[in-house]
PDB file of C-alpha atoms in Angstrom:
ATOM      1  CA  MET T 990     -11.932 -14.320   0.114  1.00 88.00           C
ATOM      2  CA  ARG T 991     -13.007 -10.828   0.740  1.00 93.00           C
ATOM      3  CA  LEU T 992     -11.444  -7.707  -0.742  1.00 96.00           C
ATOM      4  CA  PHE T 993     -11.375  -4.203   0.883  1.00 97.00           C
ATOM      5  CA  LEU T 994     -11.147  -1.143  -1.336  1.00 96.00           C
ATOM      6  CA  LEU T 995     -10.314   1.896   1.026  1.00 96.00           C
ATOM      7  CA  PRO T 996      -9.623   5.304  -0.306  1.00 94.00           C
ATOM      8  CA  ILE T 997      -6.582   6.904   1.443  1.00 94.00           C
ATOM      9  CA  SER T 998      -6.816  10.195  -0.347  1.00 92.00           C
ATOM     10  CA  THR T 999      -9.005  11.526  -2.983  1.00 91.00           C
ATOM     11  CA  ARG T1000      -6.923   9.921  -5.483  1.00 92.00           C
ATOM     12  CA  ARG T1001      -5.045   6.896  -3.928  1.00 94.00           C
ATOM     13  CA  TYR T1002      -6.566   3.670  -2.649  1.00 96.00           C
ATOM     14  CA  LEU T1003      -5.525   0.816  -0.534  1.00 96.00           C
ATOM     15  CA  ILE T1004      -6.492  -2.702  -1.401  1.00 96.00           C
ATOM     16  CA  TYR T1005      -6.356  -5.522   0.921  1.00 96.00           C
ATOM     17  CA  CYS T1006      -7.646  -9.274   0.821  1.00 95.00           C
ATOM     18  CA  GLN T1007      -9.084 -11.045   3.928  1.00 93.00           C
ATOM     19  CA  ARG T1008      -8.703 -14.822   3.659  1.00 86.00           C
ATOM     20  CA  LEU T1009     -11.717 -16.301   5.266  1.00 79.00           C
ATOM     21  CA  ASN T1010     -11.153 -18.923   7.946  1.00 67.00           C
ATOM     22  CA  ASN T1011     -12.801 -21.748   6.180  1.00 52.00           C
ATOM     23  CA  GLN T1012     -10.357 -21.140   3.315  1.00 55.00           C
ATOM     24  CA  LEU T1013      -7.081 -20.936   5.222  1.00 51.00           C
ATOM     25  CA  SER T1014      -6.307 -24.765   5.824  1.00 50.00           C
ATOM     26  CA  SER T1015      -7.299 -26.052   2.539  1.00 54.00           C
ATOM     27  CA  GLU T1016      -5.555 -23.312   0.472  1.00 57.00           C
ATOM     28  CA  THR T1017      -2.319 -23.176   2.330  1.00 59.00           C
ATOM     29  CA  THR T1018       0.499 -23.793  -0.134  1.00 64.00           C
ATOM     30  CA  TYR T1019       4.195 -24.616   0.322  1.00 61.00           C
ATOM     31  CA  VAL T1020       5.120 -21.085  -0.357  1.00 63.00           C
ATOM     32  CA  ASP T1021       2.617 -19.949   2.255  1.00 64.00           C
ATOM     33  CA  LYS T1022       4.234 -22.409   4.777  1.00 68.00           C
ATOM     34  CA  LEU T1023       7.757 -20.998   3.818  1.00 69.00           C
ATOM     35  CA  THR T1024       6.524 -17.392   4.175  1.00 66.00           C
ATOM     36  CA  THR T1025       4.970 -18.119   7.578  1.00 69.00           C
ATOM     37  CA  ARG T1026       8.209 -19.809   8.835  1.00 73.00           C
ATOM     38  CA  ALA T1027      10.268 -16.778   7.638  1.00 66.00           C
ATOM     39  CA  SER T1028       7.931 -14.317   9.243  1.00 67.00           C
ATOM     40  CA  ASN T1029       8.107 -16.424  12.599  1.00 73.00           C
ATOM     41  CA  THR T1030      11.868 -16.294  12.397  1.00 70.00           C
ATOM     42  CA  TRP T1031      11.790 -12.520  11.749  1.00 59.00           C
ATOM     43  CA  LEU T1032       9.517 -11.927  14.869  1.00 69.00           C
ATOM     44  CA  LYS T1033      11.996 -13.947  16.889  1.00 73.00           C
ATOM     45  CA  TRP T1034      14.860 -11.821  15.695  1.00 63.00           C
ATOM     46  CA  GLU T1035      12.811  -8.614  16.640  1.00 65.00           C
ATOM     47  CA  LYS T1036      12.440  -9.811  20.229  1.00 71.00           C
ATOM     48  CA  ALA T1037      16.145 -10.242  20.801  1.00 71.00           C
ATOM     49  CA  GLU T1038      17.566  -7.670  23.053  1.00 73.00           C
ATOM     50  CA  LYS T1039      20.778  -7.292  21.265  1.00 75.00           C
ATOM     51  CA  GLY T1040      23.070  -8.722  18.674  1.00 71.00           C
ATOM     52  CA  TRP T1041      23.217  -8.839  14.838  1.00 67.00           C
ATOM     53  CA  GLN T1042      19.773 -10.319  14.478  1.00 70.00           C
ATOM     54  CA  LYS T1043      18.260  -7.294  16.318  1.00 71.00           C
ATOM     55  CA  SER T1044      20.215  -4.911  14.254  1.00 72.00           C
ATOM     56  CA  VAL T1045      19.091  -6.694  11.096  1.00 72.00           C
ATOM     57  CA  THR T1046      15.522  -6.204  12.038  1.00 76.00           C
ATOM     58  CA  LEU T1047      15.834  -2.653  12.843  1.00 75.00           C
ATOM     59  CA  TYR T1048      17.411  -1.682   9.603  1.00 77.00           C
ATOM     60  CA  GLY T1049      15.084  -4.305   7.725  1.00 72.00           C
ATOM     61  CA  ASN T1050      11.887  -2.556   9.092  1.00 75.00           C
ATOM     62  CA  LYS T1051      13.131   0.746   7.797  1.00 82.00           C
ATOM     63  CA  LEU T1052      13.510  -0.719   4.266  1.00 82.00           C
ATOM     64  CA  PHE T1053      10.113  -2.413   4.552  1.00 84.00           C
ATOM     65  CA  GLU T1054       8.506   0.978   5.293  1.00 86.00           C
ATOM     66  CA  ARG T1055       9.659   2.228   1.943  1.00 89.00           C
ATOM     67  CA  ILE T1056       7.856  -0.530   0.033  1.00 91.00           C
ATOM     68  CA  PRO T1057       4.581   0.973  -1.410  1.00 94.00           C
ATOM     69  CA  HIS T1058       1.423   0.147   0.251  1.00 95.00           C
ATOM     70  CA  GLU T1059      -0.129  -0.900  -2.952  1.00 95.00           C
ATOM     71  CA  GLU T1060       2.534  -3.845  -3.166  1.00 95.00           C
ATOM     72  CA  TRP T1061       1.733  -4.888   0.326  1.00 94.00           C
ATOM     73  CA  GLY T1062      -1.889  -4.885  -0.519  1.00 95.00           C
ATOM     74  CA  LEU T1063      -1.615  -6.874  -3.708  1.00 96.00           C
ATOM     75  CA  LYS T1064       0.561  -9.450  -1.889  1.00 94.00           C
ATOM     76  CA  SER T1065      -2.248 -10.172   0.226  1.00 93.00           C
ATOM     77  CA  ILE T1066      -4.315 -11.549  -2.632  1.00 94.00           C
ATOM     78  CA  PRO T1067      -3.662 -15.180  -3.054  1.00 92.00           C
ATOM     79  CA  PRO T1068      -2.212 -16.376  -6.575  1.00 91.00           C
ATOM     80  CA  LEU T1069      -4.556 -17.651  -9.270  1.00 88.00           C
ATOM     81  CA  SER T1070      -4.116 -21.368  -9.245  1.00 85.00           C
ATOM     82  CA  GLN T1071      -5.973 -23.482 -11.846  1.00 87.00           C
ATOM     83  CA  ARG T1072      -8.071 -25.018  -8.964  1.00 86.00           C
ATOM     84  CA  ARG T1073      -8.991 -21.607  -7.657  1.00 85.00           C
ATOM     85  CA  LYS T1074      -9.949 -20.440 -11.182  1.00 86.00           C
ATOM     86  CA  ASP T1075     -12.098 -23.250 -11.723  1.00 86.00           C
ATOM     87  CA  GLU T1076     -13.816 -22.966  -8.329  1.00 83.00           C
ATOM     88  CA  GLU T1077     -14.378 -19.112  -9.014  1.00 82.00           C
ATOM     89  CA  LEU T1078     -15.695 -19.614 -12.497  1.00 84.00           C
ATOM     90  CA  LYS T1079     -18.208 -22.231 -11.110  1.00 83.00           C
ATOM     91  CA  GLY T1080     -19.408 -19.783  -8.431  1.00 73.00           C
ATOM     92  CA  LYS T1081     -18.264 -21.906  -5.466  1.00 68.00           C
ATOM     93  CA  LYS T1082     -16.410 -18.914  -4.079  1.00 71.00           C
ATOM     94  CA  GLU T1083     -18.014 -15.586  -3.625  1.00 74.00           C
ATOM     95  CA  VAL T1084     -15.530 -12.712  -3.955  1.00 89.00           C
ATOM     96  CA  GLU T1085     -16.946  -9.688  -2.043  1.00 94.00           C
ATOM     97  CA  VAL T1086     -15.561  -6.114  -2.438  1.00 96.00           C
ATOM     98  CA  VAL T1087     -16.203  -3.991   0.509  1.00 96.00           C
ATOM     99  CA  TYR T1088     -15.897  -0.172   0.309  1.00 95.00           C
ATOM    100  CA  PRO T1089     -17.218   2.958   2.076  1.00 94.00           C
ATOM    101  CA  ALA T1090     -20.022   4.273  -0.155  1.00 93.00           C
ATOM    102  CA  SER T1091     -19.874   7.747   1.689  1.00 90.00           C
ATOM    103  CA  VAL T1092     -16.660   8.530  -0.058  1.00 91.00           C
ATOM    104  CA  ILE T1093     -16.670   6.450  -3.101  1.00 92.00           C
ATOM    105  CA  GLY T1094     -19.165   5.153  -5.584  1.00 93.00           C
ATOM    106  CA  GLU T1095     -19.229   1.724  -7.010  1.00 94.00           C
ATOM    107  CA  GLU T1096     -18.071   2.823 -10.707  1.00 94.00           C
ATOM    108  CA  ASN T1097     -14.995   4.557  -9.057  1.00 95.00           C
ATOM    109  CA  VAL T1098     -14.302   1.227  -7.127  1.00 95.00           C
ATOM    110  CA  LYS T1099     -14.287  -0.490 -10.458  1.00 95.00           C
ATOM    111  CA  SER T1100     -12.017   2.069 -11.841  1.00 95.00           C
ATOM    112  CA  ALA T1101      -9.722   1.626  -8.925  1.00 95.00           C
ATOM    113  CA  LEU T1102      -9.626  -2.122  -9.135  1.00 96.00           C
ATOM    114  CA  LYS T1103      -8.814  -1.700 -12.858  1.00 96.00           C
ATOM    115  CA  ALA T1104      -5.841   0.300 -12.080  1.00 95.00           C
ATOM    116  CA  PHE T1105      -4.531  -2.327  -9.547  1.00 96.00           C
ATOM    117  CA  ALA T1106      -5.063  -4.949 -12.284  1.00 95.00           C
ATOM    118  CA  GLY T1107      -3.794  -2.865 -15.332  1.00 93.00           C
ATOM    119  CA  ASP T1108      -0.989  -3.792 -17.643  1.00 94.00           C
ATOM    120  CA  GLU T1109       1.180  -0.888 -16.182  1.00 94.00           C
ATOM    121  CA  ARG T1110       1.036  -2.236 -12.698  1.00 95.00           C
ATOM    122  CA  GLN T1111       1.861  -5.730 -13.873  1.00 95.00           C
ATOM    123  CA  ALA T1112       4.747  -4.634 -15.951  1.00 96.00           C
ATOM    124  CA  PHE T1113       6.159  -2.590 -13.006  1.00 96.00           C
ATOM    125  CA  HIS T1114       6.257  -5.698 -10.822  1.00 96.00           C
ATOM    126  CA  ARG T1115       7.605  -7.910 -13.483  1.00 96.00           C
ATOM    127  CA  LYS T1116      10.303  -5.385 -14.372  1.00 95.00           C
ATOM    128  CA  TRP T1117      11.563  -5.004 -10.773  1.00 94.00           C
ATOM    129  CA  MET T1118      11.124  -8.868 -10.097  1.00 95.00           C
ATOM    130  CA  TRP T1119      13.688  -9.543 -12.722  1.00 96.00           C
ATOM    131  CA  TRP T1120      16.113  -6.826 -11.563  1.00 94.00           C
ATOM    132  CA  SER T1121      15.950  -8.198  -8.131  1.00 92.00           C
ATOM    133  CA  ILE T1122      16.761 -11.600  -9.605  1.00 93.00           C
ATOM    134  CA  VAL T1123      19.620 -10.215 -11.616  1.00 92.00           C
ATOM    135  CA  GLY T1124      21.185  -8.717  -8.478  1.00 90.00           C
ATOM    136  CA  MET T1125      21.360 -11.912  -6.601  1.00 87.00           C
ATOM    137  CA  PRO T1126      24.561 -13.047  -8.133  1.00 86.00           C
ATOM    138  CA  ILE T1127      26.061  -9.866  -7.729  1.00 86.00           C
ATOM    139  CA  SER T1128      25.620 -10.089  -3.892  1.00 79.00           C
ATOM    140  CA  ALA T1129      27.360 -13.597  -3.793  1.00 74.00           C
ATOM    141  CA  PRO T1130      30.760 -12.175  -2.592  1.00 74.00           C
ATOM    142  CA  VAL T1131      29.079 -11.152   0.660  1.00 68.00           C
ATOM    143  CA  SER T1132      28.667 -14.704   1.647  1.00 63.00           C
ATOM    144  CA  ILE T1133      32.460 -15.104   2.374  1.00 64.00           C
ATOM    145  CA  LEU T1134      31.895 -12.889   5.482  1.00 62.00           C
ATOM    146  CA  PRO T1135      31.989 -14.863   8.694  1.00 60.00           C
ATOM    147  CA  VAL T1136      29.046 -15.168  11.207  1.00 55.00           C
ATOM    148  CA  VAL T1137      26.702 -12.694   9.487  1.00 63.00           C
ATOM    149  CA  PRO T1138      24.542 -14.129   6.478  1.00 71.00           C
ATOM    150  CA  ASN T1139      24.332 -12.770   3.151  1.00 74.00           C
ATOM    151  CA  LEU T1140      21.916  -9.941   3.923  1.00 78.00           C
ATOM    152  CA  PRO T1141      21.953  -8.271   0.376  1.00 83.00           C
ATOM    153  CA  PHE T1142      21.037 -11.739  -1.256  1.00 84.00           C
ATOM    154  CA  PHE T1143      18.195 -12.523   1.059  1.00 84.00           C
ATOM    155  CA  TYR T1144      16.873  -8.955   0.713  1.00 86.00           C
ATOM    156  CA  LEU T1145      16.982  -9.183  -3.043  1.00 89.00           C
ATOM    157  CA  LEU T1146      15.424 -12.681  -2.770  1.00 88.00           C
ATOM    158  CA  PHE T1147      12.610 -11.164  -0.618  1.00 89.00           C
ATOM    159  CA  ARG T1148      12.115  -8.265  -3.192  1.00 92.00           C
ATOM    160  CA  ALA T1149      11.834 -10.597  -6.133  1.00 93.00           C
ATOM    161  CA  TRP T1150       9.304 -12.690  -4.255  1.00 92.00           C
ATOM    162  CA  SER T1151       7.437  -9.751  -3.196  1.00 93.00           C
ATOM    163  CA  HIS T1152       7.168  -8.388  -6.660  1.00 95.00           C
ATOM    164  CA  TRP T1153       6.150 -11.953  -7.989  1.00 95.00           C
ATOM    165  CA  ARG T1154       3.373 -12.021  -5.421  1.00 95.00           C
ATOM    166  CA  ALA T1155       2.123  -8.462  -6.031  1.00 96.00           C
ATOM    167  CA  ARG T1156       1.912  -9.290  -9.800  1.00 96.00           C
ATOM    168  CA  SER T1157       0.226 -12.423  -9.079  1.00 95.00           C
ATOM    169  CA  GLY T1158      -2.289 -10.477  -6.934  1.00 96.00           C
ATOM    170  CA  SER T1159      -2.880  -8.109  -9.628  1.00 96.00           C
ATOM    171  CA  GLN T1160      -3.407 -10.810 -12.261  1.00 96.00           C
ATOM    172  CA  HIS T1161      -6.102 -12.300  -9.829  1.00 95.00           C
ATOM    173  CA  VAL T1162      -7.955  -9.165  -9.669  1.00 96.00           C
ATOM    174  CA  GLU T1163      -7.871  -8.861 -13.497  1.00 96.00           C
ATOM    175  CA  PHE T1164      -9.385 -12.258 -13.648  1.00 94.00           C
ATOM    176  CA  LEU T1165     -12.161 -11.607 -11.356  1.00 94.00           C
ATOM    177  CA  LEU T1166     -12.885  -8.232 -13.131  1.00 94.00           C
ATOM    178  CA  ASN T1167     -12.782  -9.780 -16.582  1.00 92.00           C
ATOM    179  CA  ASN T1168     -15.158 -12.647 -15.610  1.00 91.00           C
ATOM    180  CA  ARG T1169     -17.511 -10.425 -13.568  1.00 91.00           C
ATOM    181  CA  LEU T1170     -16.979 -12.410 -10.362  1.00 92.00           C
ATOM    182  CA  LEU T1171     -17.047  -9.483  -7.908  1.00 93.00           C
ATOM    183  CA  LYS T1172     -19.852  -8.574  -5.494  1.00 93.00           C
ATOM    184  CA  PHE T1173     -19.702  -4.968  -4.645  1.00 95.00           C
ATOM    185  CA  THR T1174     -21.024  -4.231  -0.926  1.00 94.00           C
ATOM    186  CA  ALA T1175     -21.201  -0.878   0.542  1.00 94.00           C
ATOM    187  CA  SER T1176     -20.202  -0.827   4.158  1.00 92.00           C
ATOM    188  CA  ASN T1177     -21.873   1.230   6.849  1.00 92.00           C
ATOM    189  CA  ARG T1178     -19.087   0.404   9.283  1.00 91.00           C
ATOM    190  CA  LEU T1179     -16.476   1.771   6.964  1.00 93.00           C
ATOM    191  CA  ASP T1180     -18.491   4.958   6.545  1.00 91.00           C
ATOM    192  CA  LEU T1181     -18.300   5.435  10.241  1.00 89.00           C
ATOM    193  CA  GLY T1182     -14.617   4.923  10.174  1.00 87.00           C
ATOM    194  CA  TYR T1183     -14.218   7.588   7.505  1.00 88.00           C
ATOM    195  CA  THR T1184     -16.583   9.866   9.244  1.00 85.00           C
ATOM    196  CA  ALA T1185     -14.289   9.718  12.281  1.00 77.00           C
ATOM    197  CA  GLY T1186     -11.168   9.979  10.059  1.00 64.00           C
ATOM    198  CA  GLY T1187     -12.564  12.941   8.046  1.00 59.00           C
ATOM    199  CA  LEU T1188     -13.269  14.958  11.257  1.00 59.00           C
ATOM    200  CA  GLU T1189      -9.710  14.418  12.540  1.00 59.00           C
ATOM    201  CA  THR T1190      -8.289  15.341   9.086  1.00 61.00           C
ATOM    202  CA  LYS T1191     -10.509  18.360   8.966  1.00 56.00           C
ATOM    203  CA  MET T1192      -9.176  19.593  12.343  1.00 49.00           C
ATOM    204  CA  LYS T1193      -5.567  19.241  11.283  1.00 55.00           C
ATOM    205  CA  GLU T1194      -6.265  21.179   8.022  1.00 54.00           C
ATOM    206  CA  LEU T1195      -7.902  23.980   9.946  1.00 45.00           C
ATOM    207  CA  ASP T1196      -4.945  24.134  12.393  1.00 51.00           C
ATOM    208  CA  SER T1197      -2.555  24.088   9.411  1.00 52.00           C
ATOM    209  CA  GLU T1198      -4.451  26.933   7.641  1.00 47.00           C
ATOM    210  CA  ALA T1199      -4.670  28.996  10.927  1.00 45.00           C
ATOM    211  CA  LYS T1200      -0.916  28.788  11.299  1.00 50.00           C
ATOM    212  CA  LYS T1201      -0.266  29.962   7.665  1.00 49.00           C
ATOM    213  CA  VAL T1202      -2.624  32.991   8.339  1.00 41.00           C
ATOM    214  CA  LEU T1203      -0.612  34.026  11.360  1.00 46.00           C
ATOM    215  CA  ASP T1204       2.786  33.276   9.846  1.00 52.00           C
ATOM    216  CA  LYS T1205       2.293  35.200   6.621  1.00 52.00           C
ATOM    217  CA  PRO T1206      -0.214  37.329   4.707  1.00 47.00           C
ATOM    218  CA  ALA T1207      -2.745  35.906   2.378  1.00 45.00           C
ATOM    219  CA  ASP T1208      -1.676  35.622  -1.260  1.00 48.00           C
ATOM    220  CA  VAL T1209      -4.091  37.798  -3.361  1.00 42.00           C
ATOM    221  CA  ASN T1210      -2.989  36.199  -6.473  1.00 48.00           C
ATOM    222  CA  SER T1211      -3.970  32.711  -5.294  1.00 46.00           C
ATOM    223  CA  ASP T1212      -6.673  30.745  -7.208  1.00 49.00           C
ATOM    224  CA  PRO T1213      -9.328  29.490  -5.190  1.00 45.00           C
ATOM    225  CA  GLU T1214     -10.604  27.228  -7.757  1.00 48.00           C
ATOM    226  CA  ALA T1215      -7.091  25.417  -7.901  1.00 48.00           C
ATOM    227  CA  SER T1216      -7.556  24.280  -4.204  1.00 51.00           C
ATOM    228  CA  LYS T1217     -10.690  22.122  -5.308  1.00 57.00           C
ATOM    229  CA  ASP T1218      -8.669  20.042  -7.363  1.00 68.00           C
ATOM    230  CA  THR T1219      -5.943  19.441  -4.733  1.00 82.00           C
ATOM    231  CA  GLU T1220      -5.330  15.947  -3.656  1.00 86.00           C
ATOM    232  CA  LYS T1221      -6.659  15.584   0.006  1.00 88.00           C
ATOM    233  CA  ILE T1222      -6.023  12.961   2.592  1.00 90.00           C
ATOM    234  CA  LEU T1223      -9.188  11.051   3.897  1.00 90.00           C
ATOM    235  CA  LEU T1224      -7.815   9.061   6.847  1.00 90.00           C
ATOM    236  CA  THR T1225      -5.317   9.490   9.667  1.00 88.00           C
ATOM    237  CA  GLN T1226      -2.785   6.901  10.799  1.00 87.00           C
ATOM    238  CA  SER T1227      -4.954   6.583  13.942  1.00 87.00           C
ATOM    239  CA  SER T1228      -7.771   5.538  11.763  1.00 88.00           C
ATOM    240  CA  GLY T1229      -6.215   2.152  11.062  1.00 89.00           C
ATOM    241  CA  SER T1230      -7.048   0.642  14.697  1.00 90.00           C
ATOM    242  CA  PHE T1231     -10.618   2.035  14.479  1.00 90.00           C
ATOM    243  CA  ILE T1232     -11.267   0.583  10.986  1.00 92.00           C
ATOM    244  CA  ALA T1233      -9.656  -2.747  12.092  1.00 92.00           C
ATOM    245  CA  ASP T1234     -11.990  -2.765  15.174  1.00 92.00           C
ATOM    246  CA  LEU T1235     -15.105  -1.820  12.987  1.00 91.00           C
ATOM    247  CA  THR T1236     -14.390  -4.620  10.317  1.00 91.00           C
ATOM    248  CA  GLN T1237     -13.018  -7.027  12.690  1.00 92.00           C
ATOM    249  CA  VAL T1238      -9.904  -7.388  10.546  1.00 92.00           C
ATOM    250  CA  PRO T1239      -6.847  -6.878  12.730  1.00 92.00           C
ATOM    251  CA  GLU T1240      -4.537  -6.764   9.540  1.00 92.00           C
ATOM    252  CA  LEU T1241      -6.147  -3.548   8.398  1.00 93.00           C
ATOM    253  CA  GLU T1242      -4.624  -1.520  10.994  1.00 92.00           C
ATOM    254  CA  GLU T1243      -1.150  -1.838   9.974  1.00 91.00           C
ATOM    255  CA  GLN T1244      -2.193  -1.722   6.240  1.00 93.00           C
ATOM    256  CA  VAL T1245      -3.889   1.625   6.805  1.00 94.00           C
ATOM    257  CA  GLN T1246      -1.282   3.075   9.041  1.00 93.00           C
ATOM    258  CA  ARG T1247       1.358   2.380   6.373  1.00 93.00           C
ATOM    259  CA  ALA T1248      -0.667   3.643   3.540  1.00 94.00           C
ATOM    260  CA  VAL T1249      -1.610   6.771   5.315  1.00 94.00           C
ATOM    261  CA  LYS T1250       1.985   7.413   6.283  1.00 93.00           C
ATOM    262  CA  GLN T1251       3.187   7.033   2.655  1.00 94.00           C
ATOM    263  CA  VAL T1252       0.594   9.170   1.143  1.00 94.00           C
ATOM    264  CA  GLU T1253       1.049  11.899   3.898  1.00 92.00           C
ATOM    265  CA  LYS T1254       4.669  11.868   3.001  1.00 92.00           C
ATOM    266  CA  SER T1255       4.127  12.006  -0.603  1.00 91.00           C
ATOM    267  CA  LEU T1256       1.692  14.831  -0.369  1.00 91.00           C
ATOM    268  CA  ARG T1257       4.040  16.774   1.994  1.00 89.00           C
ATOM    269  CA  ALA T1258       6.882  16.561  -0.658  1.00 89.00           C
ATOM    270  CA  LYS T1259       4.619  17.603  -3.436  1.00 87.00           C
ATOM    271  CA  LYS T1260       3.329  20.644  -1.461  1.00 84.00           C
ATOM    272  CA  GLU T1261       6.814  21.736  -0.470  1.00 85.00           C
ATOM    273  CA  LEU T1262       7.908  21.630  -4.164  1.00 86.00           C
ATOM    274  CA  GLN T1263       4.804  23.791  -5.155  1.00 82.00           C
ATOM    275  CA  GLU T1264       5.621  26.212  -2.461  1.00 78.00           C
ATOM    276  CA  GLU T1265       9.235  26.432  -3.671  1.00 83.00           C
ATOM    277  CA  LYS T1266       8.069  26.923  -7.170  1.00 83.00           C
ATOM    278  CA  GLN T1267       5.663  29.719  -6.189  1.00 79.00           C
ATOM    279  CA  GLU T1268       8.359  31.504  -4.219  1.00 81.00           C
ATOM    280  CA  LEU T1269      10.808  31.310  -7.114  1.00 82.00           C
ATOM    281  CA  ASP T1270       7.978  32.708  -9.555  1.00 75.00           C
ATOM    282  CA  SER T1271       7.378  35.710  -7.116  1.00 78.00           C
ATOM    283  CA  VAL T1272      11.192  36.350  -6.956  1.00 73.00           C
ATOM    284  CA  VAL T1273      11.332  36.393 -10.789  1.00 73.00           C
ATOM    285  CA  LYS T1274       8.269  38.713 -11.071  1.00 74.00           C
ATOM    286  CA  ARG T1275       9.817  41.162  -8.472  1.00 74.00           C
ATOM    287  CA  ALA T1276      13.089  41.208 -10.366  1.00 70.00           C
ATOM    288  CA  ASP T1277      11.218  41.945 -13.541  1.00 68.00           C
ATOM    289  CA  LEU T1278       9.361  44.774 -11.994  1.00 71.00           C
ATOM    290  CA  GLU T1279      12.502  46.322 -10.670  1.00 68.00           C
ATOM    291  CA  LYS T1280      14.118  46.416 -14.133  1.00 63.00           C
TER     292      LYS T1280
END
């Protein structure tokens, strides 16, 4: 398998595991087969023109968008079976970590992987896995409804599996780090993707700053040093397709788009909160001066 570590912003990262072709057939488990079957059923429902199946997928996809990209990424990493553990320790499988050296160094890559494999991350998924399991019996009364299946139960079942799979992926990364089984590879192709993404991001930032200057006068009390520590986005949603083409990993398109969308939303909310706080502070200062 091969791991991709992609910085989405100056503080947040996307992890994704590419299962190599020669590993897919020999490592397919019963859970993998069941997951594939469920995915195919979901795709079939999405293609329906109308009916409750179509409605379920519309609302379901909105819920899926709220699942953190870190969880999606960790789920792509296969659980650590005893056979896999033995093979990786014996050096039969090379686990490569691919990253863009133009935006992140090898030591920072290791730090990011340690965060994905940390106790806090694993405890988070363990906690919510059990909460999902506890909620399943509570949703049982919904099963008495005619025609429509017990959707709350199946959603909780999916969330329990999702958290279990993400925690298993985190444990696998921890195992690889502890046993020094990772090979770090800087990718010129990813560097090219970040160069293109950086240019597009910079253009958006300049356009946003220009609008601010036109809309209101500059704040003479603002601290220019504070902006240096501000978290900045490194990619755009359109970067996903470009990076997927460069790496020849189609799955990265959706992964990058989802991660960028979530980080952009988070940064927007944080920025709006800071602006509201600054406005409130200025109102308080004016009120104090008028006294």
